[in-house]
Amino acid sequence: QPRSPILLSDVAPAPFEAAPRLGEHQLEWTAALDEAGGSVGSEAAPSLAGLRVIDLTAFWAGPFATNTLAMMGADVVKVESTPRPDGMRFVNGKPDVPMWEAGSIFHGANSEKRGITIRLDIEEGHRPFRALVEQADVLVENFSARVLDHFGLGFETLHAWNPRLVVVRMPAWGLDGPWRDRTGFAMNVEQACGIAWRGGYPDLPMNANVCDPVGALHAVVGVFSALEHRRRTGMGQLVEVPLVEPGLNLAAEQIVEHSAYGVLLGSEGNRGPDAAPQGIYRCRDGECVSLAVGSEGAWRALGKALGADGVLGDGSLDADARRARHDEIDAAITASLAGFDAAAAAEQLVAAGVPAQHLINAHRLMPHPQLEHRGFYQTLEHPVTGAARYPGLPFTGLADGLPSQPPPTLGQHNEEVLGDELGFGKEDLARWRDAGIIGDRPAWLKDTED
């Protein structure tokens, strides 16, 4: 039935509270923290220590969500199968090692996890999987909407096995509706929700490649909310995070701008709606500098830093005037930077007060003085690919937020998890290996193939 509208006149106004004074509640906050057993700046266990997460995810959005939970202290067990390992295992592999163990994106999104293999499309595989579910707190998956039901592992089944289990599902388009069964990746999701309309150039919109990590963090918030619900009620629940919906949140800027000002934002290359000039400019050494001038002071500083006459020396131009003459200003900046190497130009611009940066390929990022100072990367020894540097959490305050173990090899922890922890005997493991239910190599490879 349609709901009656709620009128503002029917709602009692909330009591007015003035904004707090600086530090007004510091004493009561620290007292409450001390009473709870902690103190500001104290060493503590990771935030999610003791939480077990079953990770059925693949590619980027799902693994990034579970990687965040793992870096916050959760015990994340990544479940793959030998016929269908995580597809990102095979992206950017190395020719001198088994390619499924060297995918760079897989490494970046799966540190701090343990890895097992179970075929869920075989009924016998449900036996070890059920034992894992019964001891878990959270399950996260990002298959298309039909897959878990096809396995006979829908929410009703999982909830019957473990009523406290939080199940997070991340289909591209949602669990129902006319687009339910469409396959979705960031590429077509970003086209469908409008993000790509703002990327690229006027004659060629391009994907921004932000749907996956943003969708992942929405899933993490959903986990936290569901765990709080479980704390209050004792029951788990289904959390649905369709990738298209976080994408719509990101695309809302276009709707807001058009609704408020009648302006239809589109693809403007490296230019934006605020700063002008803004762009990427080639220098004498063939490399590039990016800069963005967002204030009158930065505009005057740009002219002084480049020693330029003409339009760059006209300190009277406001933002609207600079935007109107953007092509002319771009040409002048390019001509001036032709006398500089990119790294030196960026340093000179920053010193003058112009936001600027020398563009580098990601392979040239390390060592970076700021990231080295903050200890953002940790060197870990992978059993196949050797020593490599792995990133920490992009925020602090949750114990250390740094990885301590590299991503798992395929089926690396089968015996540890299925045998030692879940109690299955060597006979079970041997039978499952022979039947292809568990394993440590892609199923389509012969024993002699890498």
XYZ file of C-alpha atoms in Angstrom:
450
model
C 0.000 0.000 0.000
C 1.257 3.535 -0.702
C 2.451 5.313 2.366
C 0.924 8.606 3.469
C 3.356 11.475 3.022
C 5.032 12.812 6.124
C 4.603 16.561 6.329
C 7.187 18.790 7.944
C 4.387 20.303 10.040
C 3.754 16.875 11.554
C 7.337 16.451 12.726
C 8.348 17.957 16.057
C 11.487 20.068 15.601
C 14.628 18.637 17.154
C 16.041 20.649 20.051
C 18.658 23.100 18.854
C 22.236 22.462 19.915
C 25.032 24.857 19.187
C 28.209 23.565 17.553
C 30.695 22.334 20.191
C 33.540 24.510 21.321
C 37.028 23.285 20.482
C 37.876 20.416 22.854
C 34.610 20.797 24.789
C 34.055 17.053 25.212
C 37.673 15.934 25.503
C 37.585 15.073 29.203
C 34.408 12.998 29.088
C 35.589 11.233 25.932
C 38.968 10.234 27.364
C 37.316 9.179 30.646
C 34.918 6.910 28.749
C 37.800 5.470 26.744
C 39.827 4.747 29.885
C 36.794 3.090 31.489
C 36.508 0.841 28.425
C 40.095 -0.287 28.919
C 41.965 1.894 26.470
C 43.548 5.283 26.221
C 44.397 7.698 23.483
C 47.406 6.455 21.552
C 47.620 3.132 23.383
C 48.810 -0.040 21.696
C 45.859 -2.296 20.961
C 45.001 -5.483 19.142
C 43.842 -5.040 15.537
C 40.257 -3.859 15.335
C 38.856 -7.078 13.840
C 41.034 -9.599 15.672
C 39.068 -12.824 16.241
C 36.709 -12.288 13.283
C 36.719 -15.035 10.629
C 35.785 -14.070 7.070
C 35.151 -16.490 4.200
C 36.313 -14.820 1.002
C 34.643 -16.153 -2.169
C 35.580 -13.063 -4.166
C 37.604 -12.629 -7.345
C 39.079 -9.874 -9.512
C 39.240 -6.507 -7.710
C 36.165 -5.108 -5.922
C 35.542 -8.146 -3.701
C 39.207 -8.945 -2.944
C 39.876 -5.298 -2.069
C 36.986 -5.383 0.432
C 38.221 -8.555 2.120
C 41.817 -7.341 2.012
C 40.728 -4.283 3.994
C 39.096 -6.557 6.585
C 42.239 -8.700 6.725
C 44.474 -5.672 7.246
C 42.234 -4.690 10.160
C 42.939 -8.020 11.832
C 40.267 -10.395 10.532
C 41.225 -13.984 9.703
C 40.291 -14.018 6.011
C 40.189 -17.434 4.318
C 40.112 -17.059 0.545
C 38.240 -19.927 -1.108
C 38.961 -20.642 -4.775
C 38.584 -23.730 -6.939
C 41.114 -25.338 -9.237
C 38.808 -25.082 -12.318
C 38.153 -21.388 -11.585
C 40.871 -19.650 -9.594
C 40.625 -15.906 -9.061
C 40.978 -14.479 -12.581
C 43.344 -11.776 -11.383
C 45.946 -14.466 -10.697
C 46.622 -14.475 -14.444
C 46.900 -10.708 -15.059
C 50.414 -9.252 -15.443
C 52.077 -12.559 -14.601
C 55.806 -13.210 -14.817
C 57.247 -15.533 -17.472
C 59.759 -17.239 -15.187
C 57.322 -18.555 -12.537
C 53.879 -20.219 -12.638
C 51.776 -17.397 -14.019
C 48.834 -17.993 -11.656
C 51.053 -17.128 -8.698
C 52.484 -13.876 -10.061
C 49.549 -11.657 -11.048
C 50.372 -8.178 -9.768
C 46.775 -7.081 -9.114
C 46.085 -10.341 -7.285
C 49.131 -9.687 -5.101
C 47.989 -6.147 -4.393
C 44.491 -7.125 -3.220
C 45.093 -10.403 -1.392
C 47.882 -9.977 1.132
C 47.224 -10.991 4.744
C 44.840 -13.785 3.681
C 45.018 -17.570 3.839
C 44.021 -19.565 0.774
C 42.209 -22.860 0.276
C 40.465 -24.567 -2.640
C 37.039 -26.223 -2.600
C 34.848 -27.047 -5.584
C 31.414 -25.809 -4.624
C 29.760 -27.157 -7.766
C 30.284 -30.716 -6.486
C 28.015 -31.875 -3.674
C 30.897 -33.447 -1.726
C 32.595 -30.057 -1.646
C 29.724 -28.744 0.506
C 30.907 -30.873 3.414
C 34.170 -29.012 4.133
C 32.576 -25.737 3.079
C 29.736 -26.157 5.567
C 32.245 -26.826 8.351
C 33.988 -23.574 7.406
C 30.692 -21.645 7.328
C 29.665 -22.936 10.742
C 32.761 -21.357 12.304
C 32.703 -18.094 10.341
C 31.375 -14.624 11.107
C 31.230 -13.111 7.622
C 31.051 -14.434 4.052
C 31.759 -12.121 1.110
C 31.220 -12.992 -2.560
C 31.045 -11.046 -5.822
C 29.831 -13.660 -8.301
C 27.025 -12.826 -10.671
C 23.658 -13.097 -8.936
C 22.833 -16.643 -10.094
C 26.032 -18.426 -8.956
C 25.446 -19.110 -5.239
C 21.901 -20.264 -5.930
C 23.229 -22.530 -8.701
C 25.566 -24.096 -6.134
C 22.653 -24.556 -3.730
C 24.279 -22.082 -1.357
C 21.806 -19.218 -1.221
C 21.382 -17.098 1.874
C 18.678 -19.351 3.320
C 21.019 -22.353 3.246
C 23.987 -20.454 4.666
C 21.824 -18.887 7.371
C 20.443 -22.304 8.329
C 23.996 -23.584 8.732
C 25.024 -20.537 10.788
C 22.307 -18.093 11.909
C 24.963 -15.587 13.059
C 26.659 -15.428 9.651
C 26.766 -12.073 7.855
C 26.555 -12.698 4.096
C 27.744 -9.894 1.806
C 26.845 -10.239 -1.869
C 28.290 -7.880 -4.481
C 26.582 -8.553 -7.838
C 27.112 -5.872 -10.451
C 23.423 -5.007 -10.882
C 21.682 -6.476 -7.835
C 20.013 -9.711 -6.824
C 16.728 -8.956 -8.599
C 15.346 -6.853 -11.427
C 15.521 -7.120 -15.229
C 19.324 -6.722 -15.288
C 19.937 -9.314 -12.564
C 21.646 -11.872 -14.809
C 23.797 -9.498 -16.810
C 27.514 -9.932 -16.296
C 29.058 -6.769 -14.912
C 32.551 -5.397 -14.463
C 33.723 -1.878 -13.697
C 34.022 -1.230 -17.439
C 30.324 -1.603 -18.271
C 29.055 -0.571 -14.814
C 30.773 2.801 -15.113
C 29.252 3.291 -18.567
C 25.792 2.446 -17.242
C 25.822 4.658 -14.154
C 27.310 7.769 -15.788
C 30.832 7.942 -14.359
C 32.457 7.438 -17.767
C 30.633 10.551 -19.019
C 33.048 12.614 -16.902
C 36.254 10.816 -17.863
C 38.355 11.046 -21.000
C 37.925 13.696 -23.691
C 34.941 15.411 -25.335
C 35.106 13.106 -28.358
C 35.928 9.950 -26.374
C 34.569 9.388 -22.842
C 36.611 6.884 -20.843
C 36.247 4.808 -17.702
C 37.554 6.251 -14.469
C 38.242 2.784 -12.967
C 36.942 3.812 -9.548
C 33.826 1.622 -9.233
C 35.698 -1.389 -7.887
C 37.561 0.178 -4.940
C 34.640 2.440 -4.039
C 32.233 -0.490 -4.172
C 34.655 -2.442 -1.993
C 34.636 0.198 0.728
C 30.828 0.326 0.626
C 30.912 -3.428 1.267
C 33.233 -2.927 4.250
C 30.792 -0.393 5.735
C 27.996 -2.894 5.119
C 29.951 -5.540 7.057
C 30.398 -3.182 10.000
C 26.701 -2.293 10.019
C 25.653 -5.951 9.897
C 28.064 -6.887 12.681
C 26.577 -4.163 14.852
C 23.103 -5.531 14.063
C 24.325 -8.992 15.072
C 25.776 -7.621 18.292
C 22.355 -6.262 19.201
C 20.178 -9.142 17.980
C 22.450 -12.193 17.804
C 21.465 -12.770 14.159
C 23.338 -12.406 10.898
C 21.806 -10.889 7.810
C 22.193 -10.507 4.055
C 24.003 -7.369 2.884
C 23.672 -6.509 -0.807
C 26.163 -4.134 -2.473
C 25.385 -3.872 -6.219
C 28.422 -2.265 -7.847
C 26.237 0.068 -9.892
C 24.787 1.791 -6.807
C 28.048 3.106 -5.303
C 28.806 4.158 -8.873
C 25.594 6.184 -8.972
C 26.705 7.968 -5.812
C 29.913 8.982 -7.582
C 28.007 10.172 -10.638
C 25.673 12.368 -8.583
C 27.858 15.434 -9.212
C 26.413 15.672 -12.719
C 22.829 15.648 -11.421
C 23.556 18.207 -8.706
C 25.337 20.575 -11.098
C 22.593 20.380 -13.701
C 19.806 20.732 -11.137
C 21.389 23.744 -9.483
C 22.932 25.604 -12.422
C 21.678 23.990 -15.635
C 25.229 22.922 -16.510
C 25.729 19.486 -18.058
C 29.153 18.279 -16.968
C 30.950 16.175 -19.544
C 34.402 14.912 -20.454
C 36.983 17.694 -20.493
C 40.249 15.797 -20.699
C 42.561 17.013 -17.956
C 40.558 20.162 -17.302
C 38.088 20.512 -14.457
C 35.171 22.727 -13.446
C 37.146 24.727 -10.878
C 40.886 25.170 -11.370
C 42.121 27.015 -14.472
C 44.564 26.462 -15.945
C 44.668 22.772 -15.197
C 46.391 20.177 -17.305
C 49.402 18.053 -18.163
C 52.296 19.651 -20.027
C 55.309 18.126 -21.778
C 58.767 19.374 -20.831
C 62.224 19.483 -22.424
C 63.133 15.911 -21.445
C 59.950 14.473 -22.957
C 58.366 13.890 -19.546
C 55.379 15.754 -18.180
C 54.254 17.998 -15.348
C 50.682 18.318 -14.094
C 49.463 21.511 -12.463
C 46.224 23.063 -11.298
C 45.726 26.741 -10.534
C 42.827 27.156 -8.143
C 43.400 30.649 -6.762
C 44.500 34.094 -7.832
C 47.666 33.748 -5.759
C 48.605 30.508 -7.509
C 47.956 32.163 -10.876
C 50.361 35.008 -10.109
C 52.890 32.504 -8.729
C 52.700 30.510 -11.970
C 53.662 33.524 -14.040
C 56.589 34.389 -11.768
C 57.845 30.777 -11.623
C 57.900 30.422 -15.400
C 59.320 33.890 -16.001
C 56.625 34.386 -18.583
C 55.310 37.507 -20.252
C 52.094 37.769 -22.222
C 49.041 35.979 -20.941
C 50.945 34.179 -18.144
C 52.067 37.519 -16.792
C 48.583 38.999 -16.690
C 47.817 38.810 -12.966
C 44.447 40.501 -13.470
C 42.783 37.440 -15.049
C 40.191 35.890 -12.761
C 39.066 32.255 -12.943
C 36.345 32.898 -15.534
C 38.744 34.808 -17.763
C 41.394 32.127 -17.444
C 38.877 29.427 -18.309
C 37.773 31.370 -21.372
C 41.382 31.648 -22.543
C 42.421 28.137 -21.484
C 43.741 27.106 -24.920
C 45.911 30.215 -25.143
C 47.212 29.709 -21.595
C 47.956 26.030 -22.268
C 50.055 26.984 -25.290
C 51.986 29.532 -23.234
C 52.666 27.055 -20.416
C 53.851 24.413 -22.900
C 56.207 26.915 -24.534
C 57.623 27.985 -21.175
C 58.096 24.431 -19.875
C 59.995 23.498 -23.041
C 63.000 25.018 -21.301
C 62.748 22.812 -18.193
C 63.182 19.153 -17.312
C 59.979 17.838 -15.744
C 61.316 17.043 -12.260
C 63.023 20.423 -11.938
C 59.942 22.230 -13.242
C 57.707 20.565 -10.676
C 60.061 21.465 -7.829
C 60.232 25.088 -8.970
C 56.460 25.368 -9.306
C 55.791 23.830 -5.883
C 58.368 26.116 -4.282
C 56.577 29.093 -5.847
C 53.183 27.980 -4.490
C 51.703 26.258 -7.538
C 50.238 22.754 -6.987
C 52.284 20.672 -9.435
C 53.750 17.197 -9.821
C 56.168 15.422 -12.100
C 54.262 12.550 -13.757
C 55.870 9.157 -13.260
C 55.085 5.605 -14.207
C 54.008 3.581 -11.165
C 57.106 1.390 -11.571
C 59.174 4.471 -10.692
C 57.212 5.276 -7.547
C 59.583 3.569 -5.127
C 61.532 4.600 -3.259
C 59.388 7.628 -2.474
C 60.585 9.774 0.451
C 57.116 10.453 1.866
C 55.923 6.851 1.648
C 59.234 5.563 3.005
C 58.951 7.912 5.964
C 55.444 6.671 6.735
C 56.317 2.988 6.262
C 53.461 2.496 3.816
C 55.108 -0.487 2.109
C 56.326 -3.684 3.746
C 58.703 -6.145 2.113
C 57.341 -9.705 2.355
C 58.701 -12.983 1.029
C 56.283 -14.802 -1.270
C 56.962 -18.558 -1.571
C 56.931 -18.438 -5.398
C 57.748 -14.915 -6.531
C 60.177 -13.997 -3.764
C 60.543 -10.660 -1.992
C 58.175 -7.862 -2.952
C 56.744 -4.738 -1.391
C 53.100 -4.734 -0.327
C 51.003 -1.662 0.582
C 49.389 -1.048 3.938
C 45.978 0.394 4.656
C 45.455 3.889 3.241
C 44.382 5.101 6.692
C 45.753 4.714 10.199
C 44.476 4.128 13.725
C 43.669 0.402 13.476
C 46.673 -1.183 15.155
C 49.379 -0.863 12.502
C 47.370 -1.593 9.326
C 50.435 -3.174 7.706
C 50.614 -6.525 5.913
C 52.580 -9.281 7.610
C 52.085 -12.125 5.128
C 52.025 -12.203 1.313
C 49.002 -13.375 -0.685
C 48.425 -17.132 -0.590
C 49.412 -19.506 -3.330
C 46.565 -21.541 -4.793
C 45.404 -23.979 -2.115
C 48.357 -23.132 0.118
C 46.467 -23.578 3.406
C 44.282 -26.575 2.551
C 45.835 -28.830 5.189
C 46.107 -26.059 7.791
C 42.471 -24.939 7.518
C 40.642 -28.091 6.427
C 42.773 -30.534 8.392
C 44.253 -28.867 11.457
C 41.442 -26.388 12.165
C 38.287 -28.047 10.850
C 39.372 -31.550 11.849
C 39.129 -33.438 8.553
C 41.490 -36.401 8.346
C 44.240 -37.144 5.862
C 41.989 -39.701 4.191
C 39.362 -37.020 3.500
C 41.952 -34.621 2.092
C 43.503 -37.316 -0.089
C 40.081 -38.356 -1.427
C 39.154 -34.753 -2.191
C 42.470 -34.180 -3.956
C 41.938 -37.285 -6.105
C 38.396 -36.157 -6.925
C 39.561 -32.637 -7.841
C 37.587 -31.022 -5.034
C 40.746 -29.474 -3.595
C 44.151 -28.892 -5.160
C 46.991 -26.478 -5.663
C 47.182 -26.119 -9.475
C 44.682 -24.931 -12.071
C 42.667 -27.988 -13.069
C 43.315 -27.650 -16.806
C 47.116 -27.909 -16.474
C 49.066 -31.107 -16.801
C 51.578 -31.864 -14.048
C 54.472 -30.801 -16.277
C 52.977 -27.462 -17.311
C 53.495 -24.062 -15.729
